[in-house]
CSV table of C-alpha atoms in Angstrom, one decimal:
chain,number,residue,atom,x,y,z
A,3,MET,CA,140.3,30.0,75.4
A,4,ALA,CA,137.4,28.0,74.7
A,5,ASP,CA,137.0,24.0,75.1
A,6,ILE,CA,135.8,22.9,70.9
A,7,CYS,CA,134.6,19.4,70.8
A,8,VAL,CA,136.0,18.4,67.3
A,9,ILE,CA,134.1,15.4,65.8
A,10,GLY,CA,136.5,13.9,63.4
A,11,GLY,CA,139.5,15.0,63.1
A,12,THR,CA,142.1,13.0,62.6
A,13,ARG,CA,142.5,13.3,57.8
A,14,PHE,CA,142.0,15.7,55.3
A,15,PHE,CA,141.2,19.4,56.0
A,16,GLY,CA,140.3,17.9,59.7
A,17,LYS,CA,143.7,17.0,60.9
A,18,LEU,CA,144.8,21.4,59.7
A,19,LEU,CA,141.1,22.1,62.4
A,20,VAL,CA,142.1,20.8,65.1
A,21,ARG,CA,145.9,21.9,64.4
A,22,ARG,CA,144.6,25.7,63.7
A,23,LEU,CA,142.3,25.6,67.2
A,24,LEU,CA,146.0,24.5,69.2
A,25,ASP,CA,148.3,26.6,67.7
A,26,ASP,CA,145.5,29.6,68.3
A,27,GLY,CA,145.4,28.7,72.2
A,28,HIS,CA,142.2,26.7,72.4
A,29,ARG,CA,141.8,23.5,75.0
A,30,VAL,CA,140.0,21.0,72.1
A,31,THR,CA,138.7,17.7,72.5
A,32,VAL,CA,138.8,14.7,69.9
A,33,VAL,CA,135.6,12.1,68.9
A,34,ASN,CA,135.9,9.5,66.7
A,35,ARG,CA,136.4,5.1,66.7
A,36,GLY,CA,139.4,5.5,67.5
A,37,ARG,CA,141.3,3.5,64.5
A,38,ALA,CA,143.7,6.5,62.6
A,39,PRO,CA,146.3,7.1,63.8
A,40,ASP,CA,146.9,11.2,65.2
A,41,THR,CA,149.9,13.2,65.6
A,42,PHE,CA,148.3,15.5,68.4
A,43,GLY,CA,149.9,13.5,71.6
A,44,ASP,CA,148.6,14.6,74.3
A,45,SER,CA,147.5,18.1,72.9
A,46,VAL,CA,143.7,16.7,73.0
A,47,ARG,CA,141.5,15.1,74.8
A,48,ARG,CA,139.5,11.4,73.4
A,49,LEU,CA,136.8,10.6,73.4
A,50,ARG,CA,135.2,7.4,71.0
A,51,ALA,CA,133.0,6.8,69.5
A,52,ASP,CA,131.0,5.1,67.0
A,53,LEU,CA,128.0,7.1,64.9
A,54,SER,CA,127.3,4.6,62.9
A,55,VAL,CA,126.3,3.2,66.0
A,56,PRO,CA,123.0,4.5,67.7
A,57,GLY,CA,124.1,6.1,71.5
A,58,GLU,CA,127.4,5.6,71.7
A,59,LEU,CA,128.2,9.9,70.7
A,60,ALA,CA,125.9,10.3,73.7
A,61,ALA,CA,127.5,7.4,76.5
A,62,ALA,CA,130.9,9.7,75.0
A,63,VAL,CA,130.1,12.6,75.9
A,64,ALA,CA,127.4,12.0,78.7
A,65,GLY,CA,128.3,15.3,80.9
A,66,GLU,CA,130.2,17.6,79.0
A,67,ARG,CA,130.5,20.5,77.7
A,68,PHE,CA,131.1,23.1,75.5
A,69,ASP,CA,131.4,25.9,73.5
A,70,ALA,CA,131.3,25.2,70.4
A,71,VAL,CA,131.2,21.8,68.6
A,72,VAL,CA,132.3,21.0,65.3
A,73,HIS,CA,131.1,17.8,62.9
A,74,GLN,CA,133.5,17.0,60.9
A,75,MET,CA,131.0,14.0,60.3
A,76,CYS,CA,127.5,14.5,60.2
A,77,TYR,CA,126.3,13.1,56.2
A,78,SER,CA,122.8,12.3,57.2
A,79,PRO,CA,119.7,14.1,59.7
A,80,VAL,CA,119.9,11.0,61.9
A,81,THR,CA,123.9,12.3,62.1
A,82,ALA,CA,121.9,15.6,63.3
A,83,VAL,CA,119.3,13.8,65.3
A,84,GLU,CA,122.5,11.6,67.7
A,85,ALA,CA,124.1,15.1,68.0
A,86,VAL,CA,121.1,17.1,69.1
A,87,GLU,CA,120.0,14.6,71.7
A,88,ALA,CA,124.2,13.7,72.8
A,89,PHE,CA,124.1,17.5,73.6
A,90,GLY,CA,121.3,19.4,73.9
A,91,GLU,CA,122.4,22.6,75.8
A,92,ARG,CA,125.9,21.6,76.2
A,93,ALA,CA,127.3,22.9,72.9
A,94,GLY,CA,127.6,26.2,72.7
A,95,LYS,CA,126.8,26.5,69.5
A,96,TYR,CA,127.1,24.0,66.8
A,97,VAL,CA,129.2,23.8,63.4
A,98,LEU,CA,127.7,22.0,60.5
A,99,THR,CA,130.9,21.3,58.0
A,100,SER,CA,128.8,20.9,54.8
A,101,SER,CA,128.7,21.2,51.1
A,102,MET,CA,128.2,22.6,48.1
A,103,GLU,CA,127.0,19.8,47.2
A,104,VAL,CA,123.7,20.4,48.7
A,105,TYR,CA,122.6,23.5,45.8
A,106,ASN,CA,123.4,20.8,43.4
A,107,ALA,CA,120.5,20.2,42.0
A,108,ASP,CA,120.2,17.5,39.8
A,109,THR,CA,121.3,15.5,43.5
A,110,PHE,CA,117.4,16.6,45.0
A,111,ARG,CA,115.0,13.5,45.9
A,112,TRP,CA,112.5,14.5,47.9
A,113,LYS,CA,111.9,17.5,46.7
A,114,ILE,CA,111.0,17.5,42.8
A,115,PRO,CA,111.1,19.9,41.6
A,116,ALA,CA,113.8,21.3,42.6
A,117,PRO,CA,114.1,25.1,43.3
A,118,PRO,CA,116.0,27.3,41.1
A,119,MET,CA,119.1,27.7,42.0
A,120,SER,CA,121.9,30.0,40.5
A,121,ALA,CA,125.5,29.6,39.0
A,122,PHE,CA,127.5,30.3,41.5
A,123,ALA,CA,124.8,30.2,44.8
A,124,ARG,CA,124.0,32.5,47.7
A,125,GLU,CA,123.0,30.9,50.2
A,126,LYS,CA,119.1,32.5,51.0
A,127,GLU,CA,118.5,30.6,48.1
A,128,LEU,CA,118.7,27.1,50.1
A,129,ASP,CA,116.7,27.2,53.3
A,130,PRO,CA,117.0,25.1,55.7
A,131,ALA,CA,114.6,26.4,58.5
A,132,ALA,CA,111.8,25.5,54.6
A,133,TYR,CA,113.3,21.7,53.9
A,134,ALA,CA,111.5,18.9,55.4
A,135,TYR,CA,114.0,15.9,56.8
A,136,ASP,CA,113.7,12.0,56.9
A,137,THR,CA,115.6,10.2,59.6
A,138,ALA,CA,112.9,6.8,58.6
A,139,LEU,CA,114.3,6.6,55.4
A,140,PRO,CA,118.1,4.1,55.3
A,141,TRP,CA,121.1,6.3,56.1
A,142,HIS,CA,123.1,4.2,57.8
A,143,ASP,CA,123.5,2.3,54.4
A,144,PRO,CA,126.0,3.4,52.6
A,145,ASP,CA,124.4,1.8,49.1
A,146,PHE,CA,121.8,4.1,49.4
A,147,ALA,CA,124.4,7.7,51.7
A,148,GLY,CA,126.6,7.4,48.9
A,149,PRO,CA,124.6,8.4,45.9
A,150,ASN,CA,122.5,10.6,48.1
A,151,TYR,CA,125.6,12.7,50.0
A,152,GLY,CA,124.0,16.0,48.8
A,153,GLU,CA,120.5,15.5,49.8
A,154,GLY,CA,122.3,13.9,53.9
A,155,LYS,CA,124.1,17.0,53.4
A,156,ARG,CA,120.4,19.4,53.4
A,157,GLN,CA,118.4,17.0,55.4
A,158,ALA,CA,120.8,17.2,57.9
A,159,GLU,CA,121.1,21.1,57.8
A,160,ALA,CA,117.6,20.6,58.0
A,161,ALA,CA,117.2,18.7,60.7
A,162,LEU,CA,120.0,20.3,62.7
A,163,THR,CA,118.3,24.2,62.2
A,164,ALA,CA,115.1,23.2,63.4
A,165,LEU,CA,116.0,21.1,66.5
A,166,ALA,CA,119.9,22.3,67.9
A,167,GLU,CA,119.0,24.8,71.4
A,168,VAL,CA,121.8,26.9,70.9
A,169,PRO,CA,123.8,29.1,67.9
A,170,VAL,CA,124.3,26.4,64.2
A,171,VAL,CA,126.4,26.8,61.4
A,172,LEU,CA,126.3,25.7,58.5
A,173,ALA,CA,129.6,25.6,56.7
A,174,ARG,CA,128.6,25.1,53.2
A,175,VAL,CA,132.5,24.1,52.0
A,176,ALA,CA,133.1,24.4,48.0
A,177,HIS,CA,135.8,21.1,46.4
A,178,VAL,CA,138.7,21.7,49.4
A,179,VAL,CA,142.1,20.8,47.8
A,180,ALA,CA,144.9,19.5,49.8
A,181,ALA,CA,148.3,19.2,49.4
A,182,GLU,CA,149.0,16.5,51.5
A,183,ASP,CA,146.3,13.7,53.4
A,184,ASP,CA,143.9,13.8,50.0
A,185,PHE,CA,142.0,10.9,51.0
A,186,THR,CA,139.8,12.4,47.5
A,187,GLU,CA,142.8,12.1,45.0
A,188,ARG,CA,141.2,14.6,43.0
A,189,TYR,CA,143.9,16.7,41.9
A,190,GLY,CA,146.0,13.5,42.4
A,191,PHE,CA,143.8,12.3,38.9
A,192,HIS,CA,144.9,14.7,37.2
A,193,VAL,CA,149.2,14.8,38.1
A,194,ASP,CA,148.9,11.4,37.8
A,195,ARG,CA,147.6,12.0,34.2
A,196,VAL,CA,149.3,13.9,32.5
A,197,ARG,CA,152.7,12.4,34.1
A,198,ALA,CA,151.3,9.0,32.7
A,199,GLY,CA,150.0,11.2,29.5
A,200,ARG,CA,146.5,9.5,29.1
A,201,PRO,CA,143.9,12.1,28.7
A,202,ILE,CA,141.7,14.0,30.2
A,203,VAL,CA,138.3,14.2,29.1
A,204,ALA,CA,136.3,17.2,30.6
A,205,HIS,CA,132.3,17.8,29.5
A,206,ALA,CA,131.7,19.8,26.3
A,207,ARG,CA,131.8,23.2,26.9
A,208,PRO,CA,132.8,22.8,31.0
A,209,GLY,CA,132.3,25.4,33.2
A,210,ARG,CA,133.6,26.3,35.9
A,211,THR,CA,133.1,25.5,39.8
A,212,SER,CA,133.8,26.6,43.1
A,213,LEU,CA,137.9,25.4,44.9
A,214,VAL,CA,139.1,25.9,48.5
A,215,HIS,CA,142.7,25.6,49.5
A,216,ALA,CA,141.8,22.9,52.8
A,217,PRO,CA,143.7,25.1,55.4
A,218,ASP,CA,141.7,28.0,53.7
A,219,ALA,CA,138.4,25.4,54.8
A,220,ALA,CA,140.4,24.6,58.1
A,221,SER,CA,140.9,28.5,58.9
A,222,PHE,CA,136.9,29.3,58.4
A,223,LEU,CA,135.5,26.2,61.0
A,224,ALA,CA,137.9,27.4,63.4
A,225,PHE,CA,136.7,31.3,62.9
A,226,ALA,CA,132.7,29.7,63.0
A,227,ALA,CA,133.9,28.2,66.3
A,228,THR,CA,135.3,31.1,67.9
A,229,THR,CA,132.7,33.5,66.5
A,230,ASP,CA,129.3,34.6,67.6
A,231,ILE,CA,127.9,34.2,63.2
A,232,THR,CA,125.6,31.8,62.9
A,233,GLY,CA,123.5,30.8,59.7
A,234,ALA,CA,124.5,29.5,56.3
A,235,VAL,CA,128.2,29.9,55.2
A,236,ASN,CA,130.2,29.4,51.6
A,237,VAL,CA,132.9,29.0,52.1
A,238,ALA,CA,135.8,29.0,49.2
A,239,SER,CA,137.6,31.5,46.9
A,240,PRO,CA,136.2,34.3,45.8
A,241,ASP,CA,138.1,32.5,42.2
A,242,ALA,CA,135.9,30.1,40.0
A,243,ALA,CA,138.4,27.4,38.1
A,244,ASP,CA,137.3,24.6,35.5
A,245,VAL,CA,138.8,21.8,34.5
A,246,TYR,CA,141.7,24.4,31.6
A,247,ASP,CA,142.9,26.0,34.7
A,248,VAL,CA,143.5,22.9,36.7
A,249,CYS,CA,145.7,21.4,34.2
A,250,ALA,CA,147.3,24.8,33.6
A,251,ALA,CA,149.1,24.6,37.1
A,252,VAL,CA,149.8,20.7,36.5
A,253,GLU,CA,151.6,21.5,33.9
A,254,SER,CA,152.9,24.8,34.9
A,255,ALA,CA,155.1,22.0,37.7
A,256,LEU,CA,155.8,18.6,35.5
A,257,GLY,CA,156.5,20.8,31.8
A,258,LEU,CA,154.3,18.7,30.4
A,259,VAL,CA,151.2,19.1,28.1
A,260,PRO,CA,147.5,18.1,29.9
A,261,GLN,CA,145.9,16.3,26.8
A,262,VAL,CA,141.7,17.6,27.5
A,263,ILE,CA,139.3,15.9,25.8
A,264,GLU,CA,135.8,17.0,25.5
A,265,LYS,CA,133.0,14.9,24.7
A,266,GLU,CA,129.4,15.5,25.1
A,267,ASP,CA,129.5,12.0,27.0
A,268,ALA,CA,131.6,12.5,29.1
A,269,PRO,CA,129.2,11.2,32.7
A,270,GLY,CA,130.8,8.1,32.6
A,271,ASP,CA,134.2,8.2,32.0
A,272,PRO,CA,136.8,7.0,33.9
A,273,ASP,CA,138.9,9.5,32.9
A,274,LEU,CA,136.2,12.8,33.4
A,275,SER,CA,138.2,14.9,35.6
A,276,PRO,CA,136.5,15.4,39.1
A,277,PHE,CA,137.0,19.3,38.6
A,278,SER,CA,135.1,19.1,35.0
A,279,CYS,CA,131.1,20.3,35.0
A,280,PRO,CA,128.6,20.5,32.0
A,281,ALA,CA,127.7,23.8,33.6
A,282,ASP,CA,128.9,26.9,36.1
A,283,PHE,CA,127.8,24.8,39.2
A,284,GLY,CA,129.7,27.0,42.8
A,285,MET,CA,129.1,29.9,45.9
A,286,ALA,CA,129.0,33.4,45.9
A,287,THR,CA,131.7,34.8,49.3
A,288,ASP,CA,130.1,37.9,49.6
A,289,ARG,CA,128.5,36.8,53.2
A,290,ALA,CA,131.7,35.2,54.3
A,291,ALA,CA,133.7,38.3,53.7
A,292,ALA,CA,130.9,40.3,55.1
A,293,LEU,CA,132.0,38.7,58.3
A,294,GLY,CA,135.5,39.2,58.1
A,295,HIS,CA,136.8,35.7,56.7
A,296,ARG,CA,138.1,35.4,53.3
A,297,CYS,CA,139.6,32.5,51.2
A,298,ALA,CA,143.3,33.0,49.4
A,299,PRO,CA,141.9,33.2,45.6
A,300,VAL,CA,143.0,30.3,43.6
A,301,SER,CA,145.1,32.1,40.8
A,302,GLN,CA,147.5,32.4,44.3
A,303,TRP,CA,147.7,28.9,46.1
A,304,LEU,CA,146.3,26.9,43.1
A,305,PRO,CA,149.9,27.0,41.4
A,306,ALA,CA,151.8,26.1,44.1
A,307,LEU,CA,149.6,23.8,45.5
A,308,ALA,CA,150.5,21.8,41.8
A,309,ARG,CA,154.9,21.8,42.5
A,310,THR,CA,153.7,20.2,46.0
A,311,VAL,CA,151.7,17.6,45.2
A,312,ALA,CA,153.4,17.1,41.5
A,313,ASP,CA,157.4,16.5,44.0
A,314,GLN,CA,154.7,14.2,46.6
A,315,GLU,CA,153.6,11.9,43.3
A,316,GLY,CA,157.4,11.8,41.9
A,317,ASN,CA,159.1,10.3,44.7
């Protein structure tokens, strides 16, 4: 049994992570602002901290010691530095929930040109130890942080790697798809449009991308927190998918044929599929498999998820 601290944990796959840790018999402390309800009852400890307020995290965890800290809310080097300062050596390891967006060559802002990336990138193609970070940038400004999400995650990885006094895992998570509590609404986007007979726009000759089922993302984070693995790890289903694969799953669930329109000028179109890419953009999953964690193939879970989402959207 381990003492695990989850920063965040009240929405999307963070809730599944907490539930997975509890089911496995671990003691869980959740750190968040305390504004979102949860269903954990007395099974978790709760500490309150608003990460946008300097010093609140450090005050909340003062004197606490954990076997691992899973940071679901680290979007910038500022947040990473504050976490390191708050926990010091009192965290057995850090698990940072990062993103596939760290590999997106179009989002590199302060390293021009971007380093070369494979269409399905491997972890070694982006070394956080060799990447610079800048805490003086206005990371707390949503108008800055939002458009620079990928850069924020890269710099968070770099800061944590450079400063942490304990082992670090960087979980580079693919597009997460969930049947419930998916605030991104990426999958519901397709269900809604097909049901309404509205077109779905795609890039001309759309590429494939990496997806991961929410339970698998949560399972990996729990695995990372409770084993001795370290370093960057891509978290994704081993098979990629494109917008047509997503639409085929929706068609099987609704019995309605999606209308997909490919456009050369697709960016900015309000009907552009969130899963459409102008070229292949995803991640290789060899390292995760070698470490002992395999996510289920998209072909196994996407059709069933489509039926669940369709049923929920119809109610």
